[in-house]
Coordinates of C-alpha atoms and ligand atoms in Angstrom, one line a residue:
Chain A
M34 CA 39.8 6.1 -12.9
K35 CA 36.3 6.0 -11.4
S36 CA 35.0 2.5 -10.7
L37 CA 33.2 0.1 -8.6
T38 CA 35.3 -2.4 -6.7
L39 CA 34.3 -5.4 -4.6
R40 CA 37.2 -6.7 -2.5
N41 CA 36.9 -10.2 -1.0
V42 CA 33.2 -9.6 -0.2
S43 CA 31.4 -12.3 1.8
K44 CA 27.9 -12.4 3.2
T45 CA 26.5 -14.9 5.7
Y46 CA 22.8 -14.9 6.7
F47 CA 21.4 -16.5 9.8
D48 CA 18.7 -18.9 8.7
P49 CA 16.2 -19.0 11.6
Y50 CA 14.5 -22.2 10.2
A51 CA 17.7 -24.2 9.9
G52 CA 19.1 -22.5 13.0
A53 CA 22.4 -22.1 11.2
H54 CA 24.4 -19.6 9.2
V55 CA 24.2 -19.8 5.4
T56 CA 27.0 -18.4 3.3
A57 CA 25.3 -16.6 0.3
V58 CA 28.4 -14.9 -1.1
S59 CA 32.0 -15.9 -0.3
D60 CA 35.1 -14.0 -1.1
A61 CA 33.8 -12.3 -4.3
S62 CA 36.1 -9.8 -5.9
L63 CA 35.2 -7.7 -8.9
A64 CA 36.2 -4.5 -10.6
V65 CA 33.8 -2.6 -12.9
G66 CA 35.0 0.3 -14.9
Q67 CA 33.1 3.5 -15.3
G68 CA 30.5 3.2 -18.1
E69 CA 31.0 -0.6 -18.3
F70 CA 28.0 -2.9 -18.8
V71 CA 28.5 -6.1 -16.8
S72 CA 26.0 -9.0 -16.5
I73 CA 26.1 -11.4 -13.6
V74 CA 24.5 -14.8 -14.3
G75 CA 24.2 -17.9 -12.2
P76 CA 21.7 -20.5 -11.1
S77 CA 19.0 -19.7 -8.6
G78 CA 20.3 -19.2 -5.1
C79 CA 23.9 -18.5 -6.0
G80 CA 23.9 -15.1 -4.4
K81 CA 23.2 -12.7 -7.2
T82 CA 20.6 -10.7 -5.4
T83 CA 22.7 -10.7 -2.3
I84 CA 25.6 -9.1 -4.2
L85 CA 23.4 -6.5 -5.7
N86 CA 21.8 -5.6 -2.4
M87 CA 25.2 -5.1 -0.9
I88 CA 26.3 -2.8 -3.7
A89 CA 23.0 -0.9 -3.3
G90 CA 23.7 -0.6 0.4
F91 CA 20.5 -2.3 1.4
I92 CA 22.4 -4.9 3.4
P93 CA 25.8 -4.7 5.0
V94 CA 28.7 -7.0 4.0
S95 CA 29.8 -9.6 6.4
S96 CA 33.4 -9.2 5.5
G97 CA 35.5 -7.5 2.7
E98 CA 34.6 -4.1 1.3
I99 CA 32.8 -2.4 -1.5
L100 CA 34.2 0.8 -2.9
L101 CA 32.7 3.3 -5.2
N102 CA 35.4 5.7 -6.4
D103 CA 37.6 4.6 -3.5
Q104 CA 34.8 5.5 -1.0
P105 CA 33.4 2.6 1.0
V106 CA 29.7 2.0 0.4
K107 CA 27.6 2.7 3.5
G108 CA 23.9 2.4 2.9
P109 CA 21.8 3.3 -0.1
G110 CA 22.5 6.5 -2.1
P111 CA 21.3 8.3 -5.2
E112 CA 24.6 7.7 -7.1
R113 CA 23.6 4.0 -7.2
G114 CA 20.2 3.6 -9.0
V115 CA 18.3 0.4 -8.6
V116 CA 15.8 -1.4 -10.8
F117 CA 13.8 -4.1 -9.1
Q118 CA 12.4 -7.3 -10.4
S119 CA 9.1 -6.4 -8.8
F120 CA 9.2 -2.9 -10.4
A121 CA 8.7 -1.4 -7.0
L122 CA 6.8 1.6 -8.4
F123 CA 5.0 3.7 -5.8
P124 CA 1.3 2.9 -6.4
W125 CA 0.1 6.2 -4.9
K126 CA 2.2 8.3 -7.3
T127 CA 1.5 8.8 -11.0
V128 CA 4.0 7.7 -13.6
L129 CA 5.3 11.3 -13.8
E130 CA 5.7 11.5 -10.0
N131 CA 7.4 8.2 -9.9
V132 CA 10.0 9.2 -12.4
G133 CA 10.4 12.7 -10.9
F134 CA 10.9 11.2 -7.4
G135 CA 14.7 11.2 -7.6
P136 CA 15.0 14.8 -8.8
K137 CA 12.4 15.8 -6.1
M138 CA 14.6 14.2 -3.4
R139 CA 17.5 16.2 -4.7
G140 CA 15.4 19.3 -3.9
L141 CA 14.7 20.4 -7.4
P142 CA 11.5 22.6 -7.9
K143 CA 8.4 20.7 -9.1
A144 CA 8.5 22.2 -12.6
E145 CA 12.1 21.0 -13.0
C146 CA 11.2 17.5 -11.7
D147 CA 8.3 17.3 -14.2
K148 CA 10.5 18.4 -17.0
I149 CA 13.2 15.9 -16.3
A150 CA 10.6 13.1 -15.8
R151 CA 8.8 13.9 -19.1
E152 CA 12.1 13.9 -20.9
Y153 CA 13.0 10.4 -19.6
L154 CA 9.4 9.1 -20.2
A155 CA 9.8 10.3 -23.9
L156 CA 13.0 8.4 -24.0
A157 CA 11.2 5.2 -23.2
G158 CA 8.2 5.9 -25.4
L159 CA 5.9 6.5 -22.3
A160 CA 5.0 10.1 -22.8
D161 CA 1.3 9.3 -23.0
A162 CA 1.3 7.4 -19.7
A163 CA 2.6 10.3 -17.6
E164 CA -0.6 11.0 -15.7
R165 CA -1.6 7.4 -15.1
Y166 CA -1.1 5.3 -12.0
P167 CA 1.2 2.3 -12.1
N168 CA -1.7 -0.2 -11.6
E169 CA -3.1 1.1 -14.9
L170 CA -0.1 0.0 -16.9
S171 CA 1.0 -3.3 -18.4
G172 CA 3.9 -5.1 -16.9
G173 CA 6.2 -4.1 -19.7
M174 CA 5.3 -0.5 -19.3
Q175 CA 5.7 -0.7 -15.5
Q176 CA 9.2 -2.0 -16.0
R177 CA 10.1 0.7 -18.4
V178 CA 9.0 3.2 -15.8
G179 CA 11.1 1.4 -13.3
V180 CA 14.1 1.8 -15.5
V181 CA 13.7 5.4 -16.4
R182 CA 12.9 6.3 -12.8
A183 CA 16.3 5.0 -11.9
L184 CA 17.9 6.8 -14.9
A185 CA 16.2 10.1 -14.3
N186 CA 18.3 10.4 -11.1
N187 CA 21.4 10.3 -13.3
P188 CA 23.1 7.6 -11.2
E189 CA 26.7 6.7 -11.7
V190 CA 25.9 3.1 -11.3
L191 CA 22.7 1.4 -12.3
L192 CA 21.9 -1.9 -10.5
M193 CA 19.4 -4.1 -12.1
D194 CA 18.1 -7.3 -10.6
E195 CA 16.4 -9.5 -13.2
P196 CA 14.3 -6.5 -14.3
F197 CA 12.9 -8.2 -17.4
A198 CA 12.1 -11.6 -15.9
S199 CA 8.4 -11.1 -15.6
V200 CA 7.5 -9.7 -19.0
D201 CA 6.8 -11.8 -22.1
A202 CA 9.6 -12.8 -24.5
Q203 CA 8.8 -10.2 -27.2
T204 CA 8.5 -7.3 -24.8
R205 CA 11.7 -8.5 -23.1
M206 CA 13.6 -8.3 -26.4
T207 CA 12.4 -4.8 -27.0
L208 CA 13.3 -3.7 -23.5
Q209 CA 16.8 -5.2 -23.9
E210 CA 17.3 -3.3 -27.2
E211 CA 16.0 -0.1 -25.6
L212 CA 18.3 -0.6 -22.6
T213 CA 21.4 -0.9 -24.7
R214 CA 20.4 2.1 -26.7
I215 CA 19.8 4.2 -23.6
W216 CA 23.1 3.0 -22.1
Q217 CA 25.0 4.0 -25.2
E218 CA 23.5 7.5 -25.0
R219 CA 24.0 8.1 -21.3
R220 CA 26.8 5.7 -20.4
P221 CA 26.1 4.8 -16.8
T222 CA 27.9 1.9 -15.3
I223 CA 25.4 -1.0 -15.3
I224 CA 25.4 -4.2 -13.3
F225 CA 22.7 -6.4 -14.7
I226 CA 21.6 -9.6 -12.9
T227 CA 19.8 -12.3 -14.8
H228 CA 19.7 -16.0 -15.1
D229 CA 18.9 -15.8 -18.8
V230 CA 22.2 -16.6 -20.5
S231 CA 21.4 -15.0 -23.9
E232 CA 20.2 -11.9 -22.2
A233 CA 23.4 -11.6 -20.3
V234 CA 25.5 -12.0 -23.5
F235 CA 23.3 -9.7 -25.6
L236 CA 23.6 -6.8 -23.1
A237 CA 27.0 -6.8 -21.6
D238 CA 30.6 -6.0 -22.3
R239 CA 31.5 -8.6 -19.8
V240 CA 29.6 -11.6 -18.3
I241 CA 30.4 -12.8 -14.8
V242 CA 29.3 -16.4 -13.9
L243 CA 28.5 -16.9 -10.3
S244 CA 28.4 -20.3 -8.6
K245 CA 27.5 -21.0 -5.0
G246 CA 28.5 -17.5 -3.9
R247 CA 31.8 -17.4 -5.8
V248 CA 32.9 -15.9 -9.0
L249 CA 33.4 -18.9 -11.3
K250 CA 34.5 -17.2 -14.5
E251 CA 34.6 -13.8 -16.3
L252 CA 34.1 -13.6 -20.0
A253 CA 34.5 -10.6 -22.3
V254 CA 31.8 -10.0 -24.9
P255 CA 33.5 -8.4 -27.9
L256 CA 30.3 -8.2 -30.0
P257 CA 29.9 -4.9 -31.9
R258 CA 27.2 -2.3 -30.9
P259 CA 24.5 -1.3 -31.4
R260 CA 23.2 -4.7 -30.8
V261 CA 19.8 -5.8 -32.2
W262 CA 18.2 -9.2 -31.9
D263 CA 17.4 -9.4 -35.7
R264 CA 21.1 -9.5 -36.4
L265 CA 22.5 -11.3 -33.3
I266 CA 20.0 -14.1 -33.1
E267 CA 21.8 -15.8 -36.1
D268 CA 25.3 -14.5 -35.3
S269 CA 27.8 -17.2 -34.8
A270 CA 30.0 -15.3 -32.4
F271 CA 26.9 -14.6 -30.2
K272 CA 25.8 -18.2 -30.4
A273 CA 29.3 -19.5 -29.5
L274 CA 29.5 -17.1 -26.5
S275 CA 26.1 -17.9 -25.3
G276 CA 26.9 -21.6 -25.5
Q277 CA 30.0 -21.2 -23.5
V278 CA 28.2 -19.2 -20.8
L279 CA 25.4 -21.8 -20.7
Q280 CA 27.9 -24.6 -20.2
L281 CA 29.5 -22.7 -17.3
V282 CA 26.1 -22.0 -15.7
R283 CA 25.0 -25.6 -16.0
S284 CA 28.3 -26.8 -14.5
A285 CA 28.0 -24.3 -11.7
Chain B
M102 CA -8.7 -6.7 11.6
G103 CA -6.7 -5.3 8.7
N104 CA -7.7 -6.0 5.2
E105 CA -9.9 -9.0 6.2
S106 CA -12.2 -6.7 8.1
Q107 CA -13.3 -4.7 5.1
Q108 CA -17.0 -5.3 4.9
S109 CA -18.6 -5.5 1.5
C110 CA -22.3 -5.1 1.2
R111 CA -22.4 -5.3 -2.6
P112 CA -24.4 -8.2 -4.1
A113 CA -22.3 -11.0 -5.5
A114 CA -23.9 -10.8 -8.9
A115 CA -26.6 -8.8 -10.5
P116 CA -29.0 -9.9 -13.2
A117 CA -28.1 -8.9 -16.7
A118 CA -31.0 -6.4 -17.1
A119 CA -30.0 -4.6 -13.9
V120 CA -26.4 -4.4 -15.1
A121 CA -27.5 -2.8 -18.4
A122 CA -29.7 -0.3 -16.6
Q123 CA -26.9 0.5 -14.2
A124 CA -24.7 1.4 -17.1
R125 CA -27.3 3.9 -18.3
F126 CA -28.4 5.6 -15.1
P127 CA -25.8 4.6 -12.6
R128 CA -26.9 7.0 -9.8
I129 CA -30.6 6.5 -10.1
V130 CA -30.2 2.7 -10.1
A131 CA -27.8 2.8 -7.2
A132 CA -30.2 4.9 -5.2
A133 CA -33.1 2.6 -6.1
Q134 CA -31.2 -0.5 -5.2
F135 CA -30.5 1.1 -1.8
V136 CA -33.9 2.4 -1.1
A137 CA -36.1 -0.4 -2.4
P138 CA -35.2 -2.9 0.4
L139 CA -35.9 -0.2 3.0
L140 CA -39.3 0.5 1.5
F141 CA -40.0 -3.2 1.5
L142 CA -39.1 -3.4 5.2
L143 CA -41.4 -0.4 5.9
L144 CA -44.3 -2.1 4.1
L145 CA -43.7 -5.4 5.8
W146 CA -43.6 -3.7 9.2
E147 CA -46.9 -1.9 8.6
L148 CA -48.6 -5.1 7.3
V149 CA -47.4 -7.2 10.3
V150 CA -48.5 -4.6 12.9
R151 CA -51.9 -4.3 11.3
A152 CA -52.5 -8.0 10.6
F153 CA -51.7 -9.1 14.1
G154 CA -53.0 -6.1 15.9
V155 CA -49.7 -5.6 17.7
S156 CA -50.0 -3.4 20.8
P157 CA -48.2 0.0 20.5
R158 CA -46.5 -0.9 23.8
I159 CA -44.8 -3.8 22.0
F160 CA -44.2 -2.2 18.6
P161 CA -45.6 1.0 17.1
D162 CA -47.1 1.4 13.6
V163 CA -45.4 3.5 10.9
E164 CA -47.6 6.5 11.4
A165 CA -47.0 6.7 15.1
V166 CA -43.3 6.7 14.6
A167 CA -43.5 9.4 11.9
R168 CA -45.6 11.5 14.3
A169 CA -43.3 11.0 17.2
G170 CA -40.4 11.9 14.9
W171 CA -42.0 15.0 13.7
E172 CA -42.6 16.1 17.3
T173 CA -39.0 15.6 18.3
I174 CA -37.9 17.6 15.3
Q175 CA -40.4 20.5 16.0
D176 CA -39.6 20.8 19.7
G177 CA -35.9 20.8 19.0
T178 CA -35.1 17.7 21.2
L179 CA -33.9 15.7 18.2
V180 CA -31.4 18.3 17.2
R181 CA -30.1 18.6 20.7
H182 CA -29.6 14.9 21.1
I183 CA -28.0 14.5 17.7
G184 CA -25.7 17.5 18.4
A185 CA -24.6 16.0 21.7
S186 CA -23.9 12.6 20.1
L187 CA -22.1 13.9 17.1
G188 CA -20.0 16.3 19.2
R189 CA -18.8 13.4 21.4
V190 CA -18.0 11.3 18.4
A191 CA -16.1 14.1 16.7
V192 CA -14.0 14.9 19.8
G193 CA -13.3 11.3 20.7
T194 CA -12.5 10.3 17.1
V195 CA -10.3 13.3 16.3
L196 CA -8.3 12.8 19.5
A197 CA -7.9 9.1 18.9
I198 CA -6.8 9.5 15.3
A199 CA -4.4 12.2 16.1
I200 CA -2.6 10.0 18.7
S201 CA -3.0 6.5 17.2
I202 CA -1.6 7.2 13.7
P203 CA 1.8 8.5 14.8
L204 CA 2.0 5.8 17.4
G205 CA 1.0 3.1 15.0
V206 CA 3.6 4.4 12.5
A207 CA 6.4 4.5 15.1
M208 CA 5.6 0.9 16.2
G209 CA 5.2 -0.4 12.7
L210 CA 8.7 0.9 11.8
S211 CA 10.3 -1.4 14.3
P212 CA 9.7 -5.1 13.7
V213 CA 10.6 -5.9 17.3
V214 CA 8.2 -3.4 18.8
S215 CA 5.5 -4.3 16.4
S216 CA 5.7 -8.0 16.9
F217 CA 5.7 -7.4 20.7
L218 CA 2.7 -5.1 20.6
T219 CA 0.6 -6.7 17.9
P220 CA -1.1 -9.2 20.3
L221 CA -1.8 -6.5 22.8
F222 CA -3.4 -4.2 20.3
R223 CA -5.4 -7.1 18.9
F224 CA -6.6 -7.8 22.4
F225 CA -7.7 -4.2 23.0
S226 CA -9.2 -3.9 19.6
V227 CA -11.6 -6.6 20.5
L228 CA -12.5 -4.9 23.8
A229 CA -12.9 -1.6 22.0
G230 CA -15.9 0.4 22.9
I231 CA -18.7 -0.9 25.0
A232 CA -16.7 -3.0 27.5
W233 CA -15.0 0.2 28.7
I234 CA -18.2 1.9 29.8
P235 CA -18.3 0.8 33.5
I236 CA -14.7 1.7 34.2
A237 CA -15.0 4.9 32.2
T238 CA -17.9 6.1 34.5
L239 CA -15.8 5.3 37.5
W240 CA -12.9 7.3 36.2
F241 CA -14.7 10.2 34.6
G242 CA -18.1 10.2 36.3
Y243 CA -21.3 10.5 34.2
G244 CA -21.3 12.7 31.2
F245 CA -19.0 14.0 28.4
G246 CA -15.7 12.6 29.8
A247 CA -16.8 9.0 30.2
I248 CA -18.5 8.9 26.8
T249 CA -15.7 10.6 24.9
F250 CA -13.3 8.2 26.6
V251 CA -15.3 5.2 25.3
I252 CA -15.3 6.6 21.8
F253 CA -11.6 7.4 22.0
N254 CA -11.0 3.8 23.0
A255 CA -13.0 2.3 20.3
V256 CA -11.2 4.3 17.6
F257 CA -7.7 4.4 19.2
F258 CA -6.8 0.7 19.3
V259 CA -8.3 -0.3 16.0
V260 CA -6.6 2.6 14.2
A261 CA -3.3 2.1 15.9
Y262 CA -3.4 -1.6 15.2
N263 CA -4.3 -1.2 11.6
T264 CA -1.7 1.6 11.1
L265 CA 1.0 -0.7 12.6
L266 CA -0.1 -3.5 10.3
G267 CA -0.1 -1.2 7.3
V268 CA 3.3 0.1 7.9
A269 CA 4.8 -3.3 8.5
R270 CA 3.2 -4.6 5.3
I271 CA 4.7 -2.0 3.0
P272 CA 6.8 -4.1 0.6
M273 CA 10.5 -3.8 1.4
P274 CA 11.5 -3.0 -2.3
L275 CA 9.3 0.2 -2.1
R276 CA 11.3 1.4 0.9
Q277 CA 14.6 0.4 -0.8
A278 CA 13.6 2.1 -4.0
A279 CA 12.9 5.3 -2.2
A280 CA 16.2 5.1 -0.3
A281 CA 18.1 4.4 -3.5
L282 CA 16.5 7.5 -5.0
G283 CA 17.8 9.6 -2.2
A284 CA 14.8 9.7 0.2
G285 CA 15.8 10.5 3.8
G286 CA 13.9 10.0 7.0
W287 CA 11.2 12.6 6.6
S288 CA 10.6 12.0 2.9
M289 CA 10.5 8.3 3.6
L290 CA 7.7 8.9 6.1
T291 CA 5.6 11.3 4.1
Q292 CA 6.2 9.8 0.6
V293 CA 6.3 6.1 1.3
I294 CA 5.3 5.0 4.8
L295 CA 2.1 7.1 5.3
P296 CA 0.7 6.6 1.8
G297 CA 1.7 3.0 1.9
A298 CA -0.1 2.4 5.2
L299 CA -3.1 4.5 4.2
P300 CA -5.4 1.7 3.0
N301 CA -5.0 0.0 6.4
I302 CA -5.4 3.4 8.2
V303 CA -8.7 4.1 6.3
T304 CA -9.9 0.6 7.1
G305 CA -9.0 1.2 10.7
V306 CA -10.8 4.5 10.9
R307 CA -13.9 3.0 9.2
T308 CA -14.0 0.0 11.6
G309 CA -13.1 2.1 14.6
L310 CA -15.9 4.6 13.9
G311 CA -18.3 1.7 13.6
F312 CA -17.3 0.5 17.0
A313 CA -17.4 4.0 18.3
W314 CA -20.9 4.6 17.1
R315 CA -22.2 1.5 18.8
G316 CA -20.3 2.3 21.9
L317 CA -21.7 5.8 21.9
I318 CA -25.3 4.7 21.9
A319 CA -24.6 2.2 24.7
A320 CA -22.7 4.7 26.8
E321 CA -25.3 7.3 26.4
M322 CA -27.9 4.9 27.8
I323 CA -26.0 4.7 31.0
A324 CA -23.8 7.7 31.5
T325 CA -25.6 10.9 30.5
N326 CA -28.8 12.8 30.2
V327 CA -28.5 14.0 26.6
G328 CA -27.8 12.2 23.3
L329 CA -29.4 9.7 21.0
G330 CA -28.8 6.7 23.3
Y331 CA -30.3 8.6 26.2
M332 CA -33.3 9.5 24.1
L333 CA -34.0 5.8 23.5
F334 CA -33.5 4.9 27.1
L335 CA -35.7 7.7 28.4
A336 CA -38.5 6.8 26.0
R337 CA -38.4 3.3 27.3
D338 CA -39.3 4.5 30.8
F339 CA -42.5 6.0 29.4
Y340 CA -43.3 3.0 27.2
R341 CA -42.9 5.3 24.1
T342 CA -42.0 2.6 21.6
E343 CA -42.6 5.0 18.7
V344 CA -39.9 7.3 20.0
I345 CA -37.5 4.3 20.5
V346 CA -38.1 3.1 17.0
F347 CA -37.7 6.6 15.6
G348 CA -34.4 7.0 17.5
M349 CA -33.2 3.6 16.2
I350 CA -33.9 4.8 12.6
V351 CA -32.1 8.0 13.2
I352 CA -29.1 6.2 14.6
G353 CA -28.9 3.9 11.5
I354 CA -29.4 6.7 9.0
L355 CA -26.7 8.9 10.7
W356 CA -24.2 6.1 10.5
L357 CA -25.0 5.4 6.9
L358 CA -24.5 9.1 6.1
I359 CA -21.2 9.2 8.0
D360 CA -20.0 6.1 6.2
R361 CA -21.2 7.0 2.8
L362 CA -20.5 10.7 2.7
L363 CA -17.3 10.8 4.7
L364 CA -15.5 7.5 4.7
A365 CA -16.4 5.8 1.4
P366 CA -15.5 8.8 -0.7
L367 CA -12.1 9.1 1.0
E368 CA -11.5 5.5 0.2
R369 CA -12.6 5.9 -3.4
A370 CA -10.6 9.1 -4.1
T371 CA -7.3 7.6 -2.9
I372 CA -6.6 3.9 -2.5
E373 CA -9.0 2.5 -5.0
R374 CA -7.5 4.7 -7.7
W375 CA -4.1 3.4 -6.7
G376 CA -5.3 -0.2 -7.1
L377 CA -4.5 -1.0 -3.5
V378 CA -8.0 -2.3 -2.7
D379 CA -9.9 -5.0 -4.4
R380 CA -13.2 -3.5 -5.4
A381 CA -14.9 -6.7 -4.1
Ligands
ATP626 N1 17.4 -12.7 4.2 C1 18.0 -14.0 4.1 N2 18.1 -14.8 5.1 C2 18.6 -16.0 5.0 N3 19.1 -16.5 3.9 C3 19.0 -15.8 2.8 C4 18.4 -14.5 2.8 N4 18.5 -14.0 1.5 C5 19.1 -14.9 0.8 N5 19.4 -16.0 1.5 C6 20.1 -17.2 1.0 O1 21.2 -16.8 0.4 C7 21.4 -17.5 -0.8 C8 21.6 -16.6 -2.0 O2 20.3 -15.9 -2.2 P1 20.1 -14.8 -3.4 O3 18.8 -14.3 -3.2 O4 21.3 -13.9 -3.4 O5 20.2 -15.8 -4.6 P2 19.9 -15.4 -6.2 O6 21.1 -15.8 -6.9 O7 19.5 -14.0 -6.3 O8 18.8 -16.4 -6.6 P3 17.5 -16.1 -7.6 O9 18.1 -16.3 -9.0 O10 16.6 -17.3 -7.3 O11 17.0 -14.8 -7.4 C9 20.2 -18.5 -1.0 O12 20.7 -19.8 -0.5 C10 19.2 -17.9 0.0 O13 18.4 -18.9 0.5
MG627 MG1 17.6 -13.0 -6.9

């Protein structure tokens, strides 16, 4: 079965200010099945971004290994899409060009890239923004573009690092609902990092609580889909799970 | 250097009436705002020269300058001087840009190289232009070579330094995003690095050309027998203050034209639209 596996992964950084090595991730193991939606939560500095960057191939592991379909991960690649907290849209490209960037890198002709990009923009309700530049969009719109830009490349795994942290609460809820909807349609594997406990529970099949670079606990989220806030916000199972995760994060 | 060096000549605030007028006739108002102070200067100049009876040897009146200007236009000397000056600027600038941008990019891509070279380039950016004139004449003799070298120098270090800075300042997530979308070396360069560094490159070219223009005039006073700088210097030998002042006006106007017609539109068409520059 296709999957993403982390086997005893550790990462130490050299901190030039302290003049010492810091362990950001130690001995983390994790197996994510194809099409699974996994959230990783944990307090600030517990190593969430570090784990994600290693899976993305932006930084090397210090020890252990990361396998995608039994192949070790070496450097970034288009089968692993990334959505950044800072959006990371190319300011010099229009929304259409941003979303069509992945297909363009695959060598598709321009017309084809545009077609794919428009299709994904429509999926996120952004059809009208295609010709605009990122700086002409609101934060929520920019993040939608960031998400569909990654999706348009049809990645096997989608890595998301606190993508909704910098938008307002209402927009965030909409984006969360949209994300689960799109995920159900396309079924990429998603690893979603957040420190918002209810966001983690709302989105995922499984929540992983991280503490000081270690996997503290894994919790399955057997809530039915499609998930919408109107229903879940008063749902007792949702509340119980969220409470449980919150306890773990606070004890972490 | 870098972003700090972007000069802004726009007024900090405009009266409400002017703002309203600007909304209706933007171009006319802009032109008027630009020309009015110059007309005022012209008027003041004429008044002072007349009121104090200034000797033409010290400073000419407006009419004398206009007449001298007309003469140089009619006998073709002005065109010859301008042609020589612009030719040198074009050759020196194009050469400098063609070499400094690739070099700046290459250096900016390596943090080690860029942190090593940054102080050097800052040092040479300060020296850019005029300070090289004496040694340039020793190396190249008097004439085209020495002057073009001075211009090359003025543009080269400033553009290389700004390019380096621009490349080094591209946010890491943008490069990571491109890599995660499948961009390889060449695409990374053309799609991310160059456009990302473009605001700094344009700033560098604008600043460098400013240095080059000043350097050109200075170098032409010393190292040649044709060009706008030479025209000023020659006129000085004959106490022709009206030719000197006319030449100064031409030098200023040419620079404004280069800046407004060539550099500013480039900036507007690209980086302002992208939101990479604060429209101060
Ligand atoms: N490049 C680096 N050099 C040195 N130390 C680093 C580096 N990046 C991260 N660290 C350290 O590693 C630890 C984990 O950082 P990481 O960014 O993975 O945390 P995080 O869980 O994503 O936190 P947050 O929720 O605040 O984003 C922190 O102690 C951090 O200071
Ligand atoms: Mg983080």
